[in-house]
PDB file of C-alpha atoms in Angstrom:
ATOM      1  CA  UNK A  88     104.150 103.932 122.963  1.00  0.00           C
ATOM      2  CA  UNK A  89     103.607 100.604 124.615  1.00  0.00           C
ATOM      3  CA  UNK A  90     104.241  99.894 128.279  1.00  0.00           C
ATOM      4  CA  UNK A  91     107.638  98.254 128.663  1.00  0.00           C
ATOM      5  CA  UNK A  92     107.396  97.385 132.354  1.00  0.00           C
ATOM      6  CA  UNK A  93     109.336  94.453 133.751  1.00  0.00           C
ATOM      7  CA  UNK A  94     107.680  91.095 132.888  1.00  0.00           C
ATOM      8  CA  UNK A  95     106.205  89.365 135.925  1.00  0.00           C
ATOM      9  CA  UNK A  96     106.016  85.743 134.793  1.00  0.00           C
ATOM     10  CA  UNK A  97     108.290  83.386 132.882  1.00  0.00           C
ATOM     11  CA  UNK A  98     105.753  83.351 130.012  1.00  0.00           C
ATOM     12  CA  UNK A  99     105.717  87.146 129.851  1.00  0.00           C
ATOM     13  CA  UNK A 100     109.525  87.189 129.864  1.00  0.00           C
ATOM     14  CA  UNK A 101     109.692  84.613 127.077  1.00  0.00           C
ATOM     15  CA  UNK A 102     107.153  86.564 125.025  1.00  0.00           C
ATOM     16  CA  UNK A 103     109.074  89.797 125.553  1.00  0.00           C
ATOM     17  CA  UNK A 104     112.359  88.105 124.575  1.00  0.00           C
ATOM     18  CA  UNK A 105     110.774  86.850 121.337  1.00  0.00           C
ATOM     19  CA  UNK A 106     109.332  90.258 120.564  1.00  0.00           C
ATOM     20  CA  UNK A 107     112.613  92.056 121.247  1.00  0.00           C
ATOM     21  CA  UNK A 108     114.694  89.632 119.180  1.00  0.00           C
ATOM     22  CA  UNK A 109     112.350  89.703 116.207  1.00  0.00           C
ATOM     23  CA  UNK A 110     111.838  93.462 116.263  1.00  0.00           C
ATOM     24  CA  UNK A 111     115.611  93.986 116.468  1.00  0.00           C
ATOM     25  CA  UNK A 112     116.116  91.750 113.428  1.00  0.00           C
ATOM     26  CA  UNK A 113     113.254  93.407 111.540  1.00  0.00           C
ATOM     27  CA  UNK A 114     114.634  96.883 112.202  1.00  0.00           C
ATOM     28  CA  UNK A 115     118.168  95.891 111.178  1.00  0.00           C
ATOM     29  CA  UNK A 116     116.896  94.271 107.983  1.00  0.00           C
ATOM     30  CA  UNK A 117     114.583  97.185 107.165  1.00  0.00           C
ATOM     31  CA  UNK A 118     117.356  99.756 107.585  1.00  0.00           C
ATOM     32  CA  UNK A 119     119.911  97.586 105.751  1.00  0.00           C
ATOM     33  CA  UNK A 120     117.523  97.257 102.803  1.00  0.00           C
ATOM     34  CA  UNK A 121     117.158 101.041 102.815  1.00  0.00           C
ATOM     35  CA  UNK A 122     120.941 101.145 102.200  1.00  0.00           C
ATOM     36  CA  UNK A 123     121.484 103.739 104.915  1.00  0.00           C
ATOM     37  CA  UNK A 124     125.165 103.983 105.902  1.00  0.00           C
ATOM     38  CA  UNK A 125     125.234 107.006 108.229  1.00  0.00           C
ATOM     39  CA  UNK A 126     124.788 105.893 111.883  1.00  0.00           C
ATOM     40  CA  UNK A 127     122.589 108.884 112.678  1.00  0.00           C
ATOM     41  CA  UNK A 128     120.344 108.154 109.697  1.00  0.00           C
ATOM     42  CA  UNK A 129     120.208 104.453 110.685  1.00  0.00           C
ATOM     43  CA  UNK A 130     119.009 105.501 114.147  1.00  0.00           C
ATOM     44  CA  UNK A 131     116.297 107.648 112.555  1.00  0.00           C
ATOM     45  CA  UNK A 132     115.353 104.701 110.334  1.00  0.00           C
ATOM     46  CA  UNK A 133     114.979 102.478 113.402  1.00  0.00           C
ATOM     47  CA  UNK A 134     112.771 105.040 115.129  1.00  0.00           C
ATOM     48  CA  UNK A 135     110.666 105.388 111.986  1.00  0.00           C
ATOM     49  CA  UNK A 136     110.206 101.594 111.882  1.00  0.00           C
ATOM     50  CA  UNK A 137     109.100 101.506 115.528  1.00  0.00           C
ATOM     51  CA  UNK A 138     106.644 104.362 115.048  1.00  0.00           C
ATOM     52  CA  UNK A 139     105.176 102.803 111.916  1.00  0.00           C
ATOM     53  CA  UNK A 140     105.107  99.060 112.644  1.00  0.00           C
ATOM     54  CA  UNK A 141     105.554  98.239 116.348  1.00  0.00           C
ATOM     55  CA  UNK A 142     101.887  98.771 117.241  1.00  0.00           C
ATOM     56  CA  UNK A 143     100.843  96.055 114.792  1.00  0.00           C
ATOM     57  CA  UNK A 144     103.320  93.466 116.066  1.00  0.00           C
ATOM     58  CA  UNK A 145     100.780  91.789 118.371  1.00  0.00           C
ATOM     59  CA  UNK A 146      98.493  91.179 115.387  1.00  0.00           C
ATOM     60  CA  UNK A 147     101.036  89.026 113.551  1.00  0.00           C
ATOM     61  CA  UNK A 148     100.464  85.331 112.994  1.00  0.00           C
ATOM     62  CA  UNK A 149     101.745  83.832 116.259  1.00  0.00           C
ATOM     63  CA  UNK A 150     102.955  80.680 114.515  1.00  0.00           C
ATOM     64  CA  UNK A 151     105.267  82.777 112.282  1.00  0.00           C
ATOM     65  CA  UNK A 152     106.634  84.633 115.292  1.00  0.00           C
ATOM     66  CA  UNK A 153     107.246  81.375 117.170  1.00  0.00           C
ATOM     67  CA  UNK A 154     108.859  79.736 114.137  1.00  0.00           C
ATOM     68  CA  UNK A 155     111.126  82.730 113.560  1.00  0.00           C
ATOM     69  CA  UNK A 156     112.236  82.706 117.191  1.00  0.00           C
ATOM     70  CA  UNK A 157     112.972  78.974 117.008  1.00  0.00           C
ATOM     71  CA  UNK A 158     115.038  79.463 113.850  1.00  0.00           C
ATOM     72  CA  UNK A 159     116.828  82.506 115.244  1.00  0.00           C
ATOM     73  CA  UNK A 160     117.955  80.559 118.279  1.00  0.00           C
ATOM     74  CA  UNK A 161     118.952  77.330 116.478  1.00  0.00           C
ATOM     75  CA  UNK A 162     121.708  78.532 114.160  1.00  0.00           C
ATOM     76  CA  UNK A 163     121.956  75.870 111.431  1.00  0.00           C
ATOM     77  CA  UNK A 164     122.693  76.968 107.854  1.00  0.00           C
ATOM     78  CA  UNK A 165     119.307  75.751 106.569  1.00  0.00           C
ATOM     79  CA  UNK A 166     117.610  77.628 109.389  1.00  0.00           C
ATOM     80  CA  UNK A 167     119.369  80.859 108.377  1.00  0.00           C
ATOM     81  CA  UNK A 168     117.832  80.673 104.904  1.00  0.00           C
ATOM     82  CA  UNK A 169     114.355  79.929 106.247  1.00  0.00           C
ATOM     83  CA  UNK A 170     114.806  82.634 108.891  1.00  0.00           C
ATOM     84  CA  UNK A 171     115.527  85.245 106.194  1.00  0.00           C
ATOM     85  CA  UNK A 172     112.448  84.148 104.231  1.00  0.00           C
ATOM     86  CA  UNK A 173     110.289  84.279 107.344  1.00  0.00           C
ATOM     87  CA  UNK A 174     111.642  87.694 108.335  1.00  0.00           C
ATOM     88  CA  UNK A 175     110.598  89.000 104.918  1.00  0.00           C
ATOM     89  CA  UNK A 176     107.116  87.480 105.331  1.00  0.00           C
ATOM     90  CA  UNK A 177     106.750  89.048 108.782  1.00  0.00           C
ATOM     91  CA  UNK A 178     107.823  92.469 107.472  1.00  0.00           C
ATOM     92  CA  UNK A 179     105.329  92.153 104.603  1.00  0.00           C
ATOM     93  CA  UNK A 180     102.596  91.286 107.102  1.00  0.00           C
ATOM     94  CA  UNK A 181     103.496  94.360 109.162  1.00  0.00           C
ATOM     95  CA  UNK A 182     103.279  96.577 106.073  1.00  0.00           C
ATOM     96  CA  UNK A 183      99.865  95.091 105.243  1.00  0.00           C
ATOM     97  CA  UNK A 184      98.668  95.615 108.822  1.00  0.00           C
ATOM     98  CA  UNK A 185      99.926  99.206 108.752  1.00  0.00           C
ATOM     99  CA  UNK A 186      98.061  99.836 105.493  1.00  0.00           C
ATOM    100  CA  UNK A 187      94.916  98.294 106.952  1.00  0.00           C
ATOM    101  CA  UNK A 188      95.064  99.895 110.405  1.00  0.00           C
ATOM    102  CA  UNK A 189      96.782 103.142 109.515  1.00  0.00           C
TER     103      UNK A 189
END
């Protein structure tokens, strides 16, 4: 697992906030798409996602991550549609990275 120590600089904090927000959304979307209703099974789904995809997160296209964060914090209706599209693209990229890196 990665080191989750307290961020020391404002940049590190901002980067960690982005990562946490996006990973939370990715996990929720992934488990929702799996149509899991049981809370215990949803928790297992979230853990499975972290174990499978979290290590590849730093290899994502930074511009997509930044754009998603901007959209996630803006809140307009158009942004919600683009945000959903971008979330799907990011998840696809994570799957491809997992296939490539194992």
